[in-house]
Short mmCIF file of C-alpha atoms in Angstrom, two decimals:
data_model
loop_
_atom_site.label_atom_id
_atom_site.label_comp_id
_atom_site.label_asym_id
_atom_site.label_seq_id
_atom_site.Cartn_x
_atom_site.Cartn_y
_atom_site.Cartn_z
CA MET A 12 25.57 -138.36 42.05
CA PHE A 13 22.75 -139.25 43.52
CA ALA A 14 21.47 -137.82 47.19
CA SER A 15 21.40 -140.55 49.53
CA GLY A 16 17.68 -141.99 50.65
CA ASN A 17 15.00 -142.02 48.09
CA THR A 18 15.60 -140.71 44.63
CA VAL A 19 12.39 -141.77 42.98
CA ARG A 20 8.89 -140.71 44.12
CA GLU A 21 5.39 -141.54 43.51
CA ALA A 22 3.84 -139.21 40.74
CA THR A 23 1.06 -137.30 41.32
CA LYS A 24 -2.72 -137.39 40.54
CA GLU A 25 -2.19 -134.00 38.46
CA GLU A 26 0.61 -136.02 36.40
CA ILE A 27 -0.86 -139.10 35.63
CA LYS A 28 -4.16 -137.40 34.72
CA ASN A 29 -5.38 -137.98 31.04
CA PRO A 30 -5.46 -134.44 29.51
CA PHE A 31 -7.71 -135.79 27.13
CA PRO A 32 -10.40 -137.64 29.60
CA GLY A 33 -12.39 -139.87 27.34
CA SER A 34 -10.16 -140.37 24.90
CA LYS A 35 -9.43 -143.94 23.35
CA LYS A 36 -6.60 -145.42 21.50
CA VAL A 37 -6.66 -146.39 17.84
CA LYS A 38 -4.29 -148.57 16.30
CA SER A 39 -3.33 -147.43 12.33
CA ILE A 40 -0.68 -147.37 9.96
CA CYS A 41 2.11 -144.47 9.21
CA SER A 42 1.10 -143.39 5.38
CA ILE A 43 3.88 -141.61 4.19
CA CYS A 44 6.04 -144.26 2.86
CA SER A 45 5.71 -148.16 2.11
CA ALA A 46 6.85 -149.77 5.04
CA GLY A 47 3.65 -149.34 6.55
CA CYS A 48 4.52 -148.67 10.45
CA GLY A 49 2.50 -148.74 13.11
CA ILE A 50 0.95 -145.66 14.54
CA VAL A 51 -1.48 -145.99 17.64
CA ALA A 52 -3.53 -142.87 17.71
CA GLU A 53 -5.17 -141.00 20.70
CA VAL A 54 -8.69 -140.21 19.41
CA GLN A 55 -10.88 -137.79 21.45
CA ASN A 56 -14.39 -136.63 20.32
CA GLY A 57 -13.35 -137.98 16.87
CA VAL A 58 -10.42 -135.79 17.22
CA TRP A 59 -6.88 -137.17 16.71
CA VAL A 60 -4.77 -135.79 19.58
CA ARG A 61 -1.61 -137.75 20.47
CA GLN A 62 0.60 -140.37 18.73
CA ASP A 63 2.64 -143.27 20.29
CA VAL A 64 4.69 -145.75 18.56
CA ALA A 65 2.93 -149.46 18.19
CA GLN A 66 5.23 -151.77 20.22
CA ASP A 67 3.74 -154.80 18.47
CA HIS A 68 3.73 -153.93 15.13
CA PRO A 69 5.48 -156.65 13.24
CA ILE A 70 7.14 -154.24 10.85
CA SER A 71 8.21 -150.99 12.92
CA GLU A 72 8.65 -152.91 16.13
CA GLY A 73 8.10 -150.06 17.90
CA SER A 74 10.57 -147.53 15.88
CA HIS A 75 9.58 -144.55 14.01
CA CYS A 76 11.51 -142.56 11.45
CA CYS A 77 11.36 -138.43 11.67
CA LYS A 78 9.01 -138.65 8.81
CA GLY A 79 6.37 -141.26 10.98
CA ILE A 80 6.95 -139.71 14.35
CA ASP A 81 5.08 -136.72 12.85
CA GLN A 82 2.03 -138.13 11.16
CA ILE A 83 0.07 -136.58 13.34
CA ASP A 84 0.87 -133.13 11.47
CA LEU A 85 -0.87 -133.89 8.18
CA VAL A 86 -3.99 -134.15 10.76
CA LYS A 87 -3.34 -131.02 12.99
CA SER A 88 -1.35 -128.80 10.42
CA LYS A 89 -2.45 -125.41 10.35
CA GLN A 90 -1.89 -125.39 6.99
CA ARG A 91 -4.58 -128.38 6.23
CA ILE A 92 -8.07 -126.78 4.75
CA LYS A 93 -10.65 -127.96 7.44
CA HIS A 94 -13.54 -126.95 5.28
CA PRO A 95 -14.42 -126.26 1.62
CA LEU A 96 -13.41 -122.82 0.41
CA LYS A 97 -14.62 -121.10 -3.09
CA LYS A 98 -12.82 -117.61 -4.49
CA VAL A 99 -15.10 -115.01 -4.96
CA ASN A 100 -13.64 -111.52 -6.20
CA GLY A 101 -10.22 -113.11 -5.84
CA LYS A 102 -10.63 -113.79 -2.29
CA TRP A 103 -11.44 -117.25 -0.63
CA GLU A 104 -14.73 -118.06 1.41
CA ARG A 105 -15.92 -120.80 3.21
CA ILE A 106 -18.97 -122.65 1.98
CA SER A 107 -20.92 -125.32 3.07
CA TRP A 108 -20.37 -129.09 1.97
CA LYS A 109 -23.68 -129.59 0.28
CA GLN A 110 -23.03 -126.29 -1.49
CA ALA A 111 -19.70 -127.58 -2.80
CA ILE A 112 -20.72 -131.17 -4.23
CA ASP A 113 -23.73 -129.11 -5.83
CA GLU A 114 -21.60 -126.49 -7.82
CA ILE A 115 -18.81 -129.24 -8.54
CA SER A 116 -21.25 -131.57 -9.86
CA GLU A 117 -23.57 -128.99 -11.88
CA LYS A 118 -20.04 -127.87 -13.33
CA MET A 119 -18.96 -131.40 -14.08
CA LEU A 120 -22.16 -132.54 -15.70
CA GLU A 121 -22.34 -128.95 -18.01
CA LEU A 122 -18.84 -130.09 -19.25
CA ARG A 123 -20.07 -133.50 -19.72
CA ALA A 124 -22.94 -132.17 -22.24
CA GLU A 125 -20.89 -130.01 -23.90
CA ASN A 126 -17.79 -132.14 -24.65
CA GLY A 127 -18.47 -135.40 -24.05
CA PRO A 128 -17.22 -137.77 -20.96
CA ASP A 129 -13.79 -137.82 -22.26
CA SER A 130 -13.38 -134.31 -21.16
CA ALA A 131 -12.47 -135.23 -17.73
CA MET A 132 -9.54 -136.79 -16.38
CA PHE A 133 -9.89 -138.79 -12.80
CA LEU A 134 -6.50 -138.86 -10.96
CA GLY A 135 -5.97 -141.36 -8.22
CA SER A 136 -4.15 -141.36 -5.19
CA ALA A 137 -1.50 -144.05 -3.63
CA LYS A 138 -2.94 -142.82 -0.44
CA PHE A 139 -6.20 -144.40 -1.47
CA ASN A 140 -7.23 -147.61 -0.15
CA LEU A 141 -8.33 -150.62 -1.51
CA GLN A 142 -11.78 -149.70 -1.17
CA GLN A 143 -11.37 -145.92 -2.24
CA SER A 144 -9.29 -146.98 -5.43
CA PHE A 145 -12.10 -149.66 -6.52
CA TYR A 146 -14.83 -146.59 -6.52
CA PHE A 147 -12.81 -143.88 -7.59
CA SER A 148 -12.65 -146.34 -10.66
CA LYS A 149 -15.91 -147.22 -10.75
CA PHE A 150 -16.51 -143.71 -10.61
CA ALA A 151 -14.95 -143.12 -13.78
CA ALA A 152 -16.64 -146.19 -15.46
CA LEU A 153 -20.25 -144.74 -14.30
CA TRP A 154 -18.90 -141.27 -15.72
CA GLY A 155 -17.75 -142.72 -19.23
CA THR A 156 -14.08 -142.67 -19.23
CA ASN A 157 -11.16 -144.57 -18.83
CA ASN A 158 -9.09 -141.33 -18.21
CA ILE A 159 -8.16 -142.64 -14.63
CA ASP A 160 -4.89 -143.20 -13.69
CA HIS A 161 -2.54 -142.10 -10.18
CA VAL A 162 0.64 -141.52 -9.12
CA ALA A 163 2.65 -145.55 -9.91
CA ARG A 164 2.23 -144.29 -13.59
CA VAL A 165 5.48 -142.29 -12.39
CA CYS A 166 6.71 -144.26 -10.09
CA HIS A 167 6.55 -148.07 -10.29
CA SER A 168 4.56 -149.04 -13.67
CA ALA A 169 7.71 -150.12 -15.23
CA SER A 170 7.90 -152.71 -12.15
CA VAL A 171 4.43 -153.92 -12.95
CA ALA A 172 4.86 -154.01 -16.71
CA GLY A 173 8.24 -156.16 -16.27
CA ALA A 174 8.29 -158.03 -13.71
CA ALA A 175 4.67 -159.29 -14.70
CA ASN A 176 6.18 -159.99 -17.97
CA THR A 177 8.95 -161.94 -16.40
CA TRP A 178 6.81 -163.97 -13.95
CA GLY A 179 3.17 -163.37 -14.21
CA TYR A 180 2.65 -160.28 -11.48
CA GLY A 181 4.36 -156.99 -10.90
CA ALA A 182 4.38 -156.55 -7.44
CA MET A 183 7.03 -157.61 -4.61
CA THR A 184 7.09 -161.25 -4.10
CA ASN A 185 8.24 -161.37 -0.41
CA HIS A 186 8.60 -158.65 2.84
CA PHE A 187 10.91 -156.87 5.00
CA GLY A 188 10.51 -159.44 7.86
CA ASP A 189 11.27 -162.21 5.21
CA VAL A 190 14.27 -160.47 4.50
CA VAL A 191 15.17 -160.34 8.55
CA GLY A 192 14.41 -163.80 9.14
CA HIS A 193 16.10 -166.05 5.61
CA SER A 194 18.14 -163.79 3.40
CA LYS A 195 21.87 -164.22 3.39
CA ALA A 196 22.47 -161.76 0.79
CA ILE A 197 20.84 -158.69 -0.47
CA LEU A 198 21.35 -156.97 -3.68
CA MET A 199 20.28 -153.55 -3.57
CA ILE A 200 20.23 -151.78 -6.96
CA GLY A 201 18.32 -148.27 -7.46
CA ALA A 202 17.24 -148.19 -4.16
CA ASN A 203 18.49 -145.82 -1.20
CA SER A 204 16.16 -147.23 1.97
CA ALA A 205 18.21 -145.73 4.29
CA SER A 206 16.90 -142.28 3.31
CA ALA A 207 13.65 -142.81 2.05
CA CYS A 208 12.52 -145.67 4.26
CA PRO A 209 14.65 -146.04 7.09
CA ILE A 210 12.31 -148.54 9.09
CA GLY A 211 12.27 -150.70 6.37
CA PHE A 212 16.18 -150.51 6.00
CA LYS A 213 16.17 -151.56 9.42
CA HIS A 214 15.55 -154.95 8.34
CA PHE A 215 18.43 -155.38 5.90
CA LEU A 216 20.75 -154.29 8.83
CA LYS A 217 18.96 -157.08 11.23
CA ALA A 218 19.49 -159.62 8.37
CA LYS A 219 23.45 -158.57 8.52
CA ASP A 220 23.49 -158.88 12.33
CA ARG A 221 21.25 -162.39 12.50
CA ASN A 222 21.88 -163.81 9.26
CA ASN A 223 25.42 -162.47 8.83
CA ALA A 224 23.72 -161.55 5.76
CA LYS A 225 25.93 -159.35 2.96
CA LEU A 226 24.01 -156.27 1.72
CA ILE A 227 25.42 -154.96 -1.86
CA VAL A 228 24.72 -151.80 -2.75
CA VAL A 229 24.66 -150.79 -6.66
CA ASP A 230 24.01 -147.00 -7.09
CA PRO A 231 25.59 -144.25 -9.29
CA VAL A 232 25.91 -142.31 -5.74
CA TYR A 233 27.28 -142.75 -2.27
CA THR A 234 24.27 -143.49 -0.53
CA LYS A 235 23.32 -143.36 3.12
CA SER A 236 22.13 -147.14 2.27
CA ALA A 237 25.72 -147.62 0.40
CA ALA A 238 27.82 -146.64 3.99
CA LYS A 239 25.88 -149.66 5.55
CA ALA A 240 26.68 -152.20 2.95
CA ASP A 241 29.45 -155.08 2.71
CA HIS A 242 30.03 -153.78 -1.15
CA TYR A 243 29.53 -150.83 -2.88
CA LEU A 244 29.33 -150.71 -6.71
CA ARG A 245 29.53 -147.27 -8.07
CA ILE A 246 27.73 -148.04 -11.60
CA ARG A 247 27.32 -145.67 -14.58
CA THR A 248 23.66 -144.47 -14.84
CA GLY A 249 21.65 -146.35 -17.45
CA THR A 250 23.61 -149.61 -17.59
CA ASP A 251 21.58 -151.59 -15.17
CA VAL A 252 20.72 -154.46 -17.82
CA ALA A 253 24.43 -154.47 -18.81
CA PHE A 254 25.37 -155.31 -15.05
CA VAL A 255 23.13 -157.81 -14.57
CA TYR A 256 24.13 -159.42 -18.10
CA GLY A 257 27.69 -159.59 -17.04
CA MET A 258 26.43 -161.29 -13.71
CA LEU A 259 24.39 -163.81 -15.83
CA HIS A 260 27.60 -164.42 -18.24
CA LEU A 261 29.72 -165.35 -14.93
CA ILE A 262 27.01 -167.31 -13.55
CA PHE A 263 26.30 -169.68 -16.76
CA LYS A 264 29.97 -169.96 -17.47
CA ASN A 265 30.62 -171.40 -14.34
CA GLY A 266 27.23 -173.57 -14.23
CA TRP A 267 26.07 -171.18 -10.98
CA GLU A 268 22.75 -171.25 -12.27
CA ASP A 269 19.91 -173.72 -10.75
CA LYS A 270 19.62 -175.78 -13.58
CA ASN A 271 16.53 -177.81 -11.93
CA PHE A 272 14.62 -174.75 -11.15
CA ILE A 273 15.31 -173.73 -15.05
CA GLU A 274 14.28 -177.18 -16.41
CA SER A 275 10.69 -177.02 -14.15
CA ARG A 276 9.83 -173.52 -13.94
CA VAL A 277 11.43 -171.16 -16.60
CA TYR A 278 11.39 -170.97 -20.48
CA GLY A 279 12.94 -168.84 -23.13
CA MET A 280 16.17 -169.20 -21.05
CA ASP A 281 17.96 -170.49 -23.86
CA LYS A 282 17.83 -166.43 -25.34
CA ILE A 283 19.47 -165.03 -22.30
CA ARG A 284 21.83 -167.44 -22.20
CA GLU A 285 23.03 -166.29 -26.12
CA GLU A 286 22.65 -162.80 -25.00
CA ALA A 287 25.07 -163.11 -21.69
CA LYS A 288 27.75 -164.54 -23.42
CA LYS A 289 28.42 -161.43 -25.19
CA TRP A 290 28.93 -160.07 -21.56
CA THR A 291 32.29 -160.56 -20.33
CA PRO A 292 33.52 -158.84 -17.23
CA GLU A 293 35.83 -156.89 -19.39
CA ILE A 294 32.88 -155.72 -21.46
CA THR A 295 30.66 -155.24 -18.83
CA ALA A 296 32.95 -153.22 -16.83
CA ASP A 297 33.73 -151.07 -20.00
CA VAL A 298 29.90 -150.54 -20.39
CA THR A 299 28.87 -149.91 -16.63
CA GLY A 300 32.32 -148.36 -15.08
CA ILE A 301 32.33 -151.13 -12.19
CA PRO A 302 35.70 -152.86 -12.27
CA ALA A 303 35.60 -156.61 -13.78
CA GLU A 304 37.29 -157.78 -10.54
CA LYS A 305 34.22 -156.30 -8.34
CA ILE A 306 31.98 -157.51 -10.98
CA ILE A 307 33.36 -161.19 -10.52
CA GLN A 308 33.89 -160.70 -6.85
CA ILE A 309 30.19 -159.69 -6.36
CA THR A 310 28.54 -162.09 -8.62
CA THR A 311 30.08 -165.13 -7.01
CA ILE A 312 29.09 -163.94 -3.71
CA PHE A 313 25.08 -163.28 -4.97
CA ALA A 314 25.57 -166.65 -7.09
CA LYS A 315 26.75 -169.06 -4.11
CA THR A 316 24.85 -167.50 -1.36
CA LYS A 317 21.60 -169.24 -0.79
CA PRO A 318 18.96 -167.53 -0.51
CA ALA A 319 19.35 -164.12 -1.82
CA THR A 320 17.23 -161.59 -2.75
CA ALA A 321 17.36 -158.62 -5.10
CA VAL A 322 15.73 -154.97 -4.07
CA TRP A 323 15.34 -152.01 -6.21
CA ALA A 324 12.96 -148.91 -6.35
CA LEU A 325 13.37 -146.16 -8.42
CA GLY A 326 16.65 -145.63 -9.10
CA ILE A 327 15.51 -149.05 -11.44
CA THR A 328 12.08 -147.80 -12.60
CA GLN A 329 13.05 -144.13 -13.67
CA HIS A 330 14.76 -144.69 -17.14
CA SER A 331 13.96 -144.75 -20.50
CA THR A 332 14.48 -148.46 -20.25
CA GLY A 333 12.61 -148.54 -16.77
CA THR A 334 11.01 -151.77 -18.04
CA SER A 335 13.84 -153.59 -19.42
CA ASN A 336 15.36 -152.83 -16.07
CA THR A 337 12.62 -154.58 -14.34
CA ARG A 338 12.72 -157.42 -16.21
CA ILE A 339 16.20 -158.50 -15.94
CA ILE A 340 16.39 -158.43 -12.49
CA PRO A 341 13.57 -161.20 -12.16
CA ILE A 342 15.29 -163.03 -14.84
CA LEU A 343 18.52 -163.12 -12.67
CA GLN A 344 16.37 -164.59 -9.68
CA LEU A 345 14.88 -167.56 -11.83
CA VAL A 346 18.37 -168.23 -13.20
CA LEU A 347 19.42 -168.41 -9.46
CA GLY A 348 16.56 -170.48 -8.57
CA ASN A 349 15.73 -167.74 -5.85
CA ALA A 350 11.90 -166.93 -7.09
CA GLY A 351 9.55 -168.65 -4.65
CA LYS A 352 11.85 -168.84 -1.93
CA GLU A 353 12.08 -167.51 1.61
CA GLY A 354 14.79 -164.92 1.48
CA GLY A 355 14.63 -164.75 -2.09
CA GLY A 356 12.16 -163.09 -4.46
CA CYS A 357 12.04 -159.35 -5.62
CA ASN A 358 11.45 -157.15 -2.80
CA ILE A 359 9.94 -154.26 -4.88
CA ILE A 360 10.03 -151.41 -2.34
CA ARG A 361 7.14 -148.94 -3.18
CA GLY A 362 7.21 -145.09 -2.62
CA HIS A 363 3.83 -144.54 -1.18
CA ASP A 364 1.59 -146.87 1.46
CA ASN A 365 -0.75 -148.17 -1.31
CA VAL A 366 0.64 -147.76 -4.71
CA GLN A 367 0.30 -151.70 -5.35
CA GLY A 368 -3.33 -151.56 -4.14
CA SER A 369 -4.27 -148.56 -6.34
CA THR A 370 -2.57 -149.97 -9.40
CA ASP A 371 -4.40 -153.45 -8.38
CA MET A 372 -8.05 -152.05 -7.88
CA CYS A 373 -6.87 -150.08 -10.78
CA ASN A 374 -6.89 -146.54 -10.93
CA LEU A 375 -5.39 -147.07 -14.28
CA ALA A 376 -6.32 -146.24 -17.76
CA ASP A 377 -6.05 -149.51 -19.58
CA SER A 378 -7.94 -151.54 -17.21
CA LEU A 379 -10.81 -152.40 -15.00
CA PRO A 380 -10.07 -153.13 -11.06
CA GLY A 381 -7.88 -157.02 -11.09
CA TYR A 382 -6.52 -156.59 -14.16
CA TYR A 383 -9.35 -157.22 -16.12
CA GLY A 384 -8.19 -155.47 -19.13
CA LEU A 385 -11.05 -153.63 -21.25
CA SER A 386 -12.82 -156.38 -23.22
CA GLU A 387 -16.26 -156.89 -23.45
CA ASP A 388 -16.50 -159.43 -21.50
CA ALA A 389 -14.33 -157.50 -18.58
CA TRP A 390 -17.46 -154.86 -18.74
CA LYS A 391 -20.17 -157.22 -18.84
CA TYR A 392 -18.92 -159.05 -15.67
CA TYR A 393 -18.36 -155.65 -13.66
CA ALA A 394 -22.17 -154.33 -14.87
CA LYS A 395 -23.19 -157.53 -13.19
CA ALA A 396 -21.00 -156.98 -10.33
CA TRP A 397 -22.20 -153.47 -9.93
CA GLY A 398 -25.96 -154.27 -10.68
CA ILE A 399 -25.86 -151.89 -14.06
CA ASP A 400 -27.27 -152.56 -17.42
CA PHE A 401 -24.37 -153.10 -19.73
CA ASN A 402 -26.15 -151.33 -22.28
CA TRP A 403 -26.70 -148.52 -20.39
CA LEU A 404 -23.09 -148.27 -18.92
CA GLN A 405 -22.01 -148.64 -22.76
CA GLY A 406 -24.37 -145.89 -23.53
CA ARG A 407 -22.23 -143.41 -20.74
CA PHE A 408 -18.96 -143.53 -23.47
CA HIS A 409 -18.74 -141.69 -26.42
CA SER A 410 -19.11 -144.55 -28.51
CA PRO A 411 -19.11 -148.42 -27.89
CA LYS A 412 -15.62 -148.25 -29.19
CA TRP A 413 -14.22 -145.86 -26.69
CA MET A 414 -15.37 -148.44 -23.78
CA HIS A 415 -12.38 -150.78 -24.69
CA GLU A 416 -9.56 -148.11 -25.68
CA LYS A 417 -6.98 -147.02 -23.31
CA GLY A 418 -7.77 -143.65 -21.98
CA PHE A 419 -5.23 -141.14 -21.17
CA SER A 420 -2.93 -141.82 -18.72
#
């Protein structure tokens, strides 16, 4: 119990004194996952000294997960290398930036002269911002090779290929805030955002609270996301395509498809209908391990609830059939007319803060920035944009032919 009288006193000058005089606060973004939560970094003399949550950030809304709250440690960690090191006689010695750049450049040029431009591999990063990605792509091009790639190759390259084949562009179509504001049903398949992307998952929980949205989690493992779901389906690993075809079978059979949307916006659906006829609830249950009655229940909910969004992550892409998985889910959304709608679409949850940007700006072995491909016209466009003579640029490659061939990925 509180004693009688004043229980609150004025803070002393010492208590409210800024321990970092002259510091300034800079708004930034957490780089650990794809949620893109807001951070307010306190900077003194160019050094990040403290961090706080960003109360006004539209995604995180003042929240942090356990990873984001320690983002500053990526800068302040004692394990972080603060200057270039060179191993001399088995021991690391500090060297200057000039020496490091000069020695690396000299060695690279030596290797290029001896073995040609394709002796190098350029590995970009999903931690690059757009400008860094663009200039790294330019660096590889001026070096004279298409041997350039980044983590998306083993992350969401299947999403890029599959979704792009289905509706032209391989990226998330909506966003977390859109789910909160509009989604009435959420099909989460091959994703566990509660663990991997906690602040992103908060938006799904808000949709449940505000919209009475039904969260359906499909996963071989009972995850933390499944623990918060309205319906959990334990699927046999690698049977995602069969499961969605089982849903399509019921949708077409019961006339739940969006006929006007399909008629005006979709082509080739007759082939999907034909394949879906085979996938009765019984056959789908036998393949996927999900009981037939559960397949019927979930399909009924998802098909009849509008708008509904589909969510996936690496549990869908990391398969030998990854691109088939990422084609069939957008097809499901086309059939139901959930494409291009608020609260609908496909929310493809990335792993890092700029996987999509590093792909768009093309740290890729088969394209120039903006998905221009490797045709002669594409190269001439970029040569002009960079202020470089096309013939000189072509001469940087092993031969003109290799300018248009996919590099090592």
